[in-house]
Amino acid sequence: MSDFLLQRPRRLRRTEVIRSMVRETSISPDHLIAPLFVIDGKDQKIAIKSMPGQFRYSVDLLVKECFELYALGIHSVAIFPAIDSKLKKSDARESINPKGLYPSAIKAIKDALPEMVVMTDVALDPYNSDGHDGLVDAKTGQILNDETLELLTQMSVMQAAAGADIIGPSDMMDGRVGAIRDGLDSEGFSDTAIMSYTAKYASAFYGPFRDALDSAPKAGDKKTYQMDPANSREAIKEAMLDESEGADFLMVKPGIAYLDIIQTLEQSSALPIAAYNVSGEYAMVKAAAQNGWIDGDKVMQEMLMSFRRAGADVILSYFAKEFAALYRAR
Ligand code: PBG
């Protein structure tokens, strides 16, 4: 028997010391960005039903949460605003109000905790009464590309002026990275980075997020701007465009069902790759764990590791805080 079994892979799995010696992939809180939801008001912390353990915070408590995250080793956050329905209009004008909730929240975090890296979301859906990421033509229902770019650019400049470190266009309009880069540079924000939602698919995994922001499209779906889940080469086309337009990071979203796309982009670009472990992925793990059907902590750690193995440098995940707490206690 031993004559022909020269290779016994199990030798390298025998003890934890040997296993860690040959472990190919690592993950730490350095790789994680925590998405957080902000609402108007004071002393508010409202649970999001479909995302157990996640909340909408008023600015004061958002800042407090940032301090907790920072102390645990999570040094980057991505902020998403839940806008009062009275302020949602078909022209999405509130998106560029420099006194609005969003720039105020960004500024409050940067004032209190300047070392925290703050990433933003650039899209009109939280502000648009139609619930779409771009402006909607009232007659045809079409999502208007070029008309939207001007608003996205102004929104980005406003976020940069409020102190944002990384601008995150998630709208999937054509040419938005170039328009935003141009706008930032001409307003003196050439050091503000862009993490483009490069390969963002028209996915049902965003359901709980749209509950959190009450931002689901009122009519139709997002298939005329977000990518078809059947496509892989198209992600390379989007990556080439974003890179040429000045993106600093390329993101793939959702994550778990799109690990092949993460690997494809990692192999076709020298830019850092980010993965968004989205709301539906979080909700599925939480629901199964609450039922006692899986070990939630272990599944979460395995899932986050799989993003790194596939080639992601950075991971946006609602599990960031829980991961960091387990990492610290390990
Ligand atoms: C808005 C936006 C969405 C997400 C991030 N930015 C929703 C959407 O495109 O409908 C989803 C995040 C998540 O599901 O966790 N453009």
Short mmCIF file of C-alpha atoms and ligand atoms in Angstrom, two decimals:
data_model
loop_
_atom_site.label_atom_id
_atom_site.label_comp_id
_atom_site.label_asym_id
_atom_site.label_seq_id
_atom_site.Cartn_x
_atom_site.Cartn_y
_atom_site.Cartn_z
CA MET A 1 0.00 0.00 0.00
CA SER A 2 2.55 2.64 1.12
CA ASP A 3 4.67 1.83 -1.97
CA PHE A 4 2.37 3.67 -4.30
CA LEU A 5 1.00 6.30 -1.84
CA LEU A 6 3.98 8.67 -2.00
CA GLN A 7 1.68 11.66 -1.65
CA ARG A 8 -0.55 11.64 1.41
CA PRO A 9 -2.24 15.09 1.53
CA ARG A 10 -3.49 14.28 5.03
CA ARG A 11 0.08 14.70 6.42
CA LEU A 12 -0.38 18.46 6.08
CA ARG A 13 -3.77 18.39 7.79
CA ARG A 14 -2.59 16.47 10.86
CA THR A 15 -2.30 19.31 13.41
CA GLU A 16 -3.48 22.90 13.62
CA VAL A 17 0.11 24.17 13.52
CA ILE A 18 0.78 22.39 10.25
CA ARG A 19 -2.59 23.42 8.85
CA SER A 20 -1.93 27.08 9.59
CA MET A 21 1.58 26.78 8.12
CA VAL A 22 0.18 25.80 4.72
CA ARG A 23 -3.01 27.87 4.82
CA GLU A 24 -3.20 29.76 1.52
CA THR A 25 -5.66 32.51 2.41
CA SER A 26 -6.10 34.80 5.38
CA ILE A 27 -8.72 37.27 6.49
CA SER A 28 -8.68 39.93 9.19
CA PRO A 29 -10.75 43.02 10.11
CA ASP A 30 -8.35 45.01 7.88
CA HIS A 31 -10.16 43.55 4.87
CA LEU A 32 -13.67 44.47 5.99
CA ILE A 33 -15.94 47.49 5.46
CA ALA A 34 -19.08 47.69 7.62
CA PRO A 35 -22.20 49.02 5.86
CA LEU A 36 -24.37 51.17 8.18
CA PHE A 37 -27.80 52.77 7.73
CA VAL A 38 -28.54 56.32 8.91
CA ILE A 39 -31.89 58.03 9.58
CA ASP A 40 -32.95 61.48 10.68
CA GLY A 41 -33.60 62.24 14.36
CA LYS A 42 -31.84 61.82 17.68
CA ASP A 43 -31.23 58.80 19.89
CA GLN A 44 -32.81 56.46 17.31
CA LYS A 45 -31.76 52.86 16.79
CA ILE A 46 -34.42 51.07 14.77
CA ALA A 47 -34.12 47.36 14.06
CA ILE A 48 -34.36 46.17 10.45
CA LYS A 49 -36.67 43.15 10.52
CA SER A 50 -35.22 41.27 7.55
CA MET A 51 -31.63 41.86 8.77
CA PRO A 52 -31.46 40.66 12.39
CA GLY A 53 -28.72 42.53 14.26
CA GLN A 54 -28.73 45.50 11.84
CA PHE A 55 -30.23 48.91 12.60
CA ARG A 56 -31.01 52.33 11.22
CA TYR A 57 -29.12 54.79 13.42
CA SER A 58 -29.67 58.49 13.94
CA VAL A 59 -26.43 60.44 13.43
CA ASP A 60 -25.53 60.58 17.16
CA LEU A 61 -25.83 56.80 17.56
CA LEU A 62 -24.19 56.21 14.17
CA VAL A 63 -21.09 57.99 15.45
CA LYS A 64 -21.21 55.89 18.63
CA GLU A 65 -21.41 52.71 16.54
CA CYS A 66 -18.40 53.89 14.52
CA PHE A 67 -16.36 54.21 17.73
CA GLU A 68 -17.31 50.64 18.70
CA LEU A 69 -16.38 49.34 15.27
CA TYR A 70 -13.10 51.23 15.28
CA ALA A 71 -12.12 49.80 18.66
CA LEU A 72 -12.82 46.30 17.36
CA GLY A 73 -10.51 46.84 14.36
CA ILE A 74 -13.10 47.77 11.70
CA HIS A 75 -11.60 50.97 10.33
CA SER A 76 -13.89 51.49 7.32
CA VAL A 77 -17.63 52.04 7.06
CA ALA A 78 -20.02 52.49 4.13
CA ILE A 79 -22.96 54.75 4.97
CA PHE A 80 -26.43 54.44 3.41
CA PRO A 81 -29.14 57.04 4.08
CA ALA A 82 -32.80 56.17 4.76
CA ILE A 83 -34.55 59.32 3.52
CA ASP A 84 -37.91 60.53 4.83
CA SER A 85 -40.58 59.72 2.24
CA LYS A 86 -41.67 63.40 2.20
CA LEU A 87 -38.26 64.30 0.74
CA LYS A 88 -38.41 61.71 -2.06
CA LYS A 89 -39.24 63.40 -5.36
CA SER A 90 -39.12 62.40 -9.01
CA ASP A 91 -36.23 64.85 -9.56
CA ALA A 92 -34.32 63.39 -6.54
CA ARG A 93 -33.22 66.93 -5.67
CA GLU A 94 -32.58 66.09 -2.01
CA SER A 95 -29.60 64.00 -3.17
CA ILE A 96 -27.58 67.20 -3.65
CA ASN A 97 -28.75 69.13 -0.58
CA PRO A 98 -25.48 70.00 1.22
CA LYS A 99 -27.44 70.33 4.49
CA GLY A 100 -29.17 66.98 4.01
CA LEU A 101 -28.97 63.93 6.26
CA TYR A 102 -26.29 62.16 4.22
CA PRO A 103 -23.54 64.83 4.12
CA SER A 104 -24.30 65.66 7.79
CA ALA A 105 -23.75 62.02 8.78
CA ILE A 106 -20.48 61.80 6.83
CA LYS A 107 -19.23 65.01 8.41
CA ALA A 108 -20.24 63.93 11.92
CA ILE A 109 -18.23 60.70 11.62
CA LYS A 110 -15.16 62.41 10.16
CA ASP A 111 -15.27 65.17 12.81
CA ALA A 112 -15.52 62.68 15.68
CA LEU A 113 -13.22 60.00 14.29
CA PRO A 114 -11.03 61.34 11.47
CA GLU A 115 -9.10 58.06 11.10
CA MET A 116 -12.26 56.15 10.16
CA VAL A 117 -12.42 55.63 6.40
CA VAL A 118 -15.88 56.65 5.23
CA MET A 119 -17.24 55.26 1.99
CA THR A 120 -20.44 56.54 0.38
CA ASP A 121 -23.11 55.31 -2.00
CA VAL A 122 -23.83 57.28 -5.15
CA ALA A 123 -27.22 56.47 -6.69
CA LEU A 124 -30.59 58.19 -6.68
CA ASP A 125 -32.76 55.35 -5.28
CA PRO A 126 -32.94 56.60 -1.65
CA TYR A 127 -34.03 60.05 -2.94
CA ASN A 128 -36.08 59.17 -6.00
CA SER A 129 -39.85 58.76 -5.49
CA ASP A 130 -39.68 56.23 -8.36
CA GLY A 131 -37.18 54.11 -6.41
CA HIS A 132 -34.75 53.95 -9.34
CA ASP A 133 -31.02 54.65 -9.32
CA GLY A 134 -31.38 57.12 -12.19
CA LEU A 135 -33.91 59.76 -13.21
CA VAL A 136 -37.05 58.31 -14.78
CA ASP A 137 -38.66 59.75 -17.91
CA ALA A 138 -42.24 60.46 -16.80
CA LYS A 139 -43.70 59.64 -20.24
CA THR A 140 -41.81 56.50 -21.23
CA GLY A 141 -40.70 55.16 -17.84
CA GLN A 142 -37.15 54.88 -19.20
CA ILE A 143 -34.16 55.42 -16.91
CA LEU A 144 -32.30 58.43 -18.28
CA ASN A 145 -28.55 57.88 -18.44
CA ASP A 146 -26.83 61.12 -19.37
CA GLU A 147 -29.30 63.35 -17.50
CA THR A 148 -28.53 61.35 -14.34
CA LEU A 149 -24.74 61.78 -14.58
CA GLU A 150 -24.85 65.47 -13.69
CA LEU A 151 -26.73 64.74 -10.45
CA LEU A 152 -24.44 61.82 -9.53
CA THR A 153 -21.42 64.07 -10.07
CA GLN A 154 -22.80 66.83 -7.86
CA MET A 155 -23.72 64.25 -5.24
CA SER A 156 -20.16 62.88 -5.26
CA VAL A 157 -18.58 66.33 -4.94
CA MET A 158 -20.91 67.09 -2.02
CA GLN A 159 -19.92 63.82 -0.30
CA ALA A 160 -16.22 64.53 -0.84
CA ALA A 161 -16.68 68.04 0.58
CA ALA A 162 -18.33 66.48 3.66
CA GLY A 163 -15.16 64.43 4.17
CA ALA A 164 -15.84 61.10 2.41
CA ASP A 165 -12.68 59.10 1.66
CA ILE A 166 -14.12 56.72 -0.94
CA ILE A 167 -17.00 57.47 -3.32
CA GLY A 168 -19.06 54.38 -4.24
CA PRO A 169 -21.14 54.77 -7.40
CA SER A 170 -23.72 51.95 -7.25
CA ASP A 171 -26.09 53.26 -9.93
CA MET A 172 -24.74 51.44 -13.03
CA MET A 173 -25.28 54.38 -15.40
CA ASP A 174 -22.83 54.34 -18.32
CA GLY A 175 -19.95 56.78 -17.98
CA ARG A 176 -20.55 57.64 -14.33
CA VAL A 177 -17.05 56.84 -13.08
CA GLY A 178 -15.50 59.20 -15.64
CA ALA A 179 -18.03 61.94 -14.94
CA ILE A 180 -17.50 61.65 -11.17
CA ARG A 181 -13.67 61.57 -11.49
CA ASP A 182 -13.84 64.69 -13.63
CA GLY A 183 -16.14 66.48 -11.19
CA LEU A 184 -14.04 65.55 -8.16
CA ASP A 185 -10.79 66.64 -9.80
CA SER A 186 -12.14 69.97 -10.99
CA GLU A 187 -13.43 70.76 -7.47
CA GLY A 188 -10.09 70.00 -5.82
CA PHE A 189 -10.84 66.47 -4.61
CA SER A 190 -8.23 64.62 -6.65
CA ASP A 191 -7.26 62.53 -3.58
CA THR A 192 -10.79 61.20 -3.03
CA ALA A 193 -10.93 57.58 -4.25
CA ILE A 194 -13.66 55.86 -6.27
CA MET A 195 -14.78 52.31 -5.54
CA SER A 196 -16.98 51.53 -8.50
CA TYR A 197 -19.79 48.99 -8.26
CA THR A 198 -18.32 47.59 -11.48
CA ALA A 199 -20.18 44.31 -11.88
CA LYS A 200 -23.45 44.95 -10.12
CA TYR A 201 -26.07 42.40 -11.07
CA ALA A 202 -29.87 42.78 -11.19
CA SER A 203 -30.28 40.55 -8.16
CA ALA A 204 -33.01 39.39 -5.80
CA PHE A 205 -30.38 39.28 -3.03
CA TYR A 206 -30.90 43.03 -2.39
CA GLY A 207 -34.41 42.56 -0.95
CA PRO A 208 -33.66 43.24 2.76
CA PHE A 209 -31.58 46.34 1.87
CA ARG A 210 -34.53 47.81 -0.01
CA ASP A 211 -36.66 47.15 3.11
CA ALA A 212 -34.07 48.98 5.20
CA LEU A 213 -34.17 52.10 3.00
CA ASP A 214 -37.74 51.67 1.75
CA SER A 215 -36.17 52.11 -1.69
CA ALA A 216 -37.64 49.35 -3.89
CA PRO A 217 -38.55 50.51 -7.44
CA LYS A 218 -42.18 51.63 -7.62
CA ALA A 219 -42.52 50.29 -11.15
CA GLY A 220 -40.49 47.82 -13.18
CA ASP A 221 -37.12 46.43 -12.19
CA LYS A 222 -33.46 47.44 -12.53
CA LYS A 223 -32.63 45.17 -15.48
CA THR A 224 -32.00 48.01 -17.96
CA TYR A 225 -29.01 49.19 -15.92
CA GLN A 226 -27.88 46.40 -13.56
CA MET A 227 -26.21 43.37 -15.16
CA ASP A 228 -27.82 40.11 -16.25
CA PRO A 229 -26.89 37.35 -13.76
CA ALA A 230 -26.16 35.07 -16.73
CA ASN A 231 -23.21 37.20 -17.91
CA SER A 232 -19.54 36.90 -17.08
CA ARG A 233 -17.58 38.40 -20.02
CA GLU A 234 -19.68 41.55 -19.68
CA ALA A 235 -18.10 42.02 -16.23
CA ILE A 236 -14.70 42.30 -17.95
CA LYS A 237 -16.12 44.93 -20.30
CA GLU A 238 -17.43 46.94 -17.32
CA ALA A 239 -14.08 46.52 -15.54
CA MET A 240 -12.14 47.83 -18.56
CA LEU A 241 -14.43 50.86 -18.79
CA ASP A 242 -14.24 51.66 -15.06
CA GLU A 243 -10.47 51.31 -15.07
CA SER A 244 -10.13 53.61 -18.08
CA GLU A 245 -12.50 56.14 -16.48
CA GLY A 246 -10.38 56.33 -13.32
CA ALA A 247 -11.80 53.86 -10.79
CA ASP A 248 -9.47 52.97 -7.88
CA PHE A 249 -11.26 49.75 -6.85
CA LEU A 250 -13.55 47.40 -8.79
CA MET A 251 -16.45 45.85 -6.91
CA VAL A 252 -18.49 42.72 -7.57
CA LYS A 253 -22.02 42.57 -6.16
CA PRO A 254 -23.65 40.35 -4.87
CA GLY A 255 -20.88 38.13 -3.52
CA ILE A 256 -21.70 34.54 -2.72
CA ALA A 257 -23.42 33.65 -6.00
CA TYR A 258 -20.75 35.57 -7.96
CA LEU A 259 -17.41 34.22 -6.68
CA ASP A 260 -16.47 33.31 -10.26
CA ILE A 261 -16.84 36.97 -11.27
CA ILE A 262 -14.56 38.04 -8.39
CA GLN A 263 -11.95 35.59 -9.66
CA THR A 264 -12.37 36.73 -13.26
CA LEU A 265 -11.87 40.40 -12.39
CA GLU A 266 -8.95 39.65 -10.09
CA GLN A 267 -7.23 37.90 -12.99
CA SER A 268 -8.01 40.60 -15.54
CA SER A 269 -7.16 43.79 -13.61
CA ALA A 270 -4.36 45.08 -11.41
CA LEU A 271 -6.80 47.18 -9.39
CA PRO A 272 -7.88 45.99 -5.95
CA ILE A 273 -11.10 43.96 -6.05
CA ALA A 274 -13.95 44.42 -3.60
CA ALA A 275 -16.88 42.09 -2.97
CA TYR A 276 -20.23 43.08 -1.48
CA ASN A 277 -21.63 40.38 0.81
CA VAL A 278 -25.16 41.77 0.38
CA SER A 279 -28.23 41.97 2.59
CA GLY A 280 -29.93 38.82 1.27
CA GLU A 281 -26.80 36.75 1.92
CA TYR A 282 -26.71 38.09 5.47
CA ALA A 283 -30.43 37.42 5.98
CA MET A 284 -30.17 33.81 4.77
CA VAL A 285 -27.36 32.97 7.18
CA LYS A 286 -29.12 34.71 10.09
CA ALA A 287 -32.44 32.99 9.40
CA ALA A 288 -30.92 29.51 9.19
CA ALA A 289 -28.79 30.13 12.30
CA GLN A 290 -31.80 31.39 14.29
CA ASN A 291 -33.61 28.18 13.41
CA GLY A 292 -30.66 26.15 14.63
CA TRP A 293 -30.15 24.72 11.15
CA ILE A 294 -26.54 25.92 10.73
CA ASP A 295 -23.78 27.25 12.97
CA GLY A 296 -24.07 30.94 12.03
CA ASP A 297 -20.60 31.99 13.25
CA LYS A 298 -18.83 29.20 11.38
CA VAL A 299 -20.83 29.67 8.18
CA MET A 300 -20.14 33.41 8.30
CA GLN A 301 -16.39 32.91 8.70
CA GLU A 302 -16.31 30.30 5.93
CA MET A 303 -18.29 32.60 3.63
CA LEU A 304 -16.01 35.60 4.24
CA MET A 305 -12.94 33.42 3.66
CA SER A 306 -14.40 32.27 0.33
CA PHE A 307 -14.42 35.88 -0.91
CA ARG A 308 -10.73 36.19 -0.08
CA ARG A 309 -9.94 32.84 -1.72
CA ALA A 310 -11.78 33.93 -4.87
CA GLY A 311 -9.54 37.02 -5.04
CA ALA A 312 -11.29 39.82 -3.17
CA ASP A 313 -9.01 42.27 -1.37
CA VAL A 314 -11.85 44.09 0.38
CA ILE A 315 -15.24 42.81 1.57
CA LEU A 316 -18.28 44.92 2.44
CA SER A 317 -20.23 42.84 4.93
CA TYR A 318 -22.95 43.29 7.55
CA PHE A 319 -21.00 40.62 9.46
CA ALA A 320 -18.00 42.94 9.89
CA LYS A 321 -18.60 43.68 13.57
CA GLU A 322 -19.38 40.09 14.54
CA PHE A 323 -16.37 38.87 12.59
CA ALA A 324 -14.10 41.37 14.33
CA ALA A 325 -15.37 40.35 17.77
CA LEU A 326 -14.69 36.67 17.04
CA TYR A 327 -11.31 37.54 15.53
CA ARG A 328 -10.32 39.39 18.68
CA ALA A 329 -11.42 36.49 20.92
CA ARG A 330 -9.72 33.77 18.86
C1 PBG B 1 -28.45 51.31 -4.23
C2 PBG B 1 -27.84 50.12 -3.59
C3 PBG B 1 -28.40 48.85 -3.40
C4 PBG B 1 -27.49 48.13 -2.63
C5 PBG B 1 -26.38 48.96 -2.40
N1 PBG B 1 -26.61 50.18 -3.02
C6 PBG B 1 -29.73 48.31 -3.79
C7 PBG B 1 -30.11 48.23 -5.20
O1 PBG B 1 -29.33 48.45 -6.12
O2 PBG B 1 -31.30 47.96 -5.43
C8 PBG B 1 -27.71 46.73 -2.12
C9 PBG B 1 -26.95 46.35 -0.88
C10 PBG B 1 -27.41 45.12 -0.20
O3 PBG B 1 -28.35 44.41 -0.65
O4 PBG B 1 -26.86 44.81 0.85
N2 PBG B 1 -28.16 51.56 -5.53
#
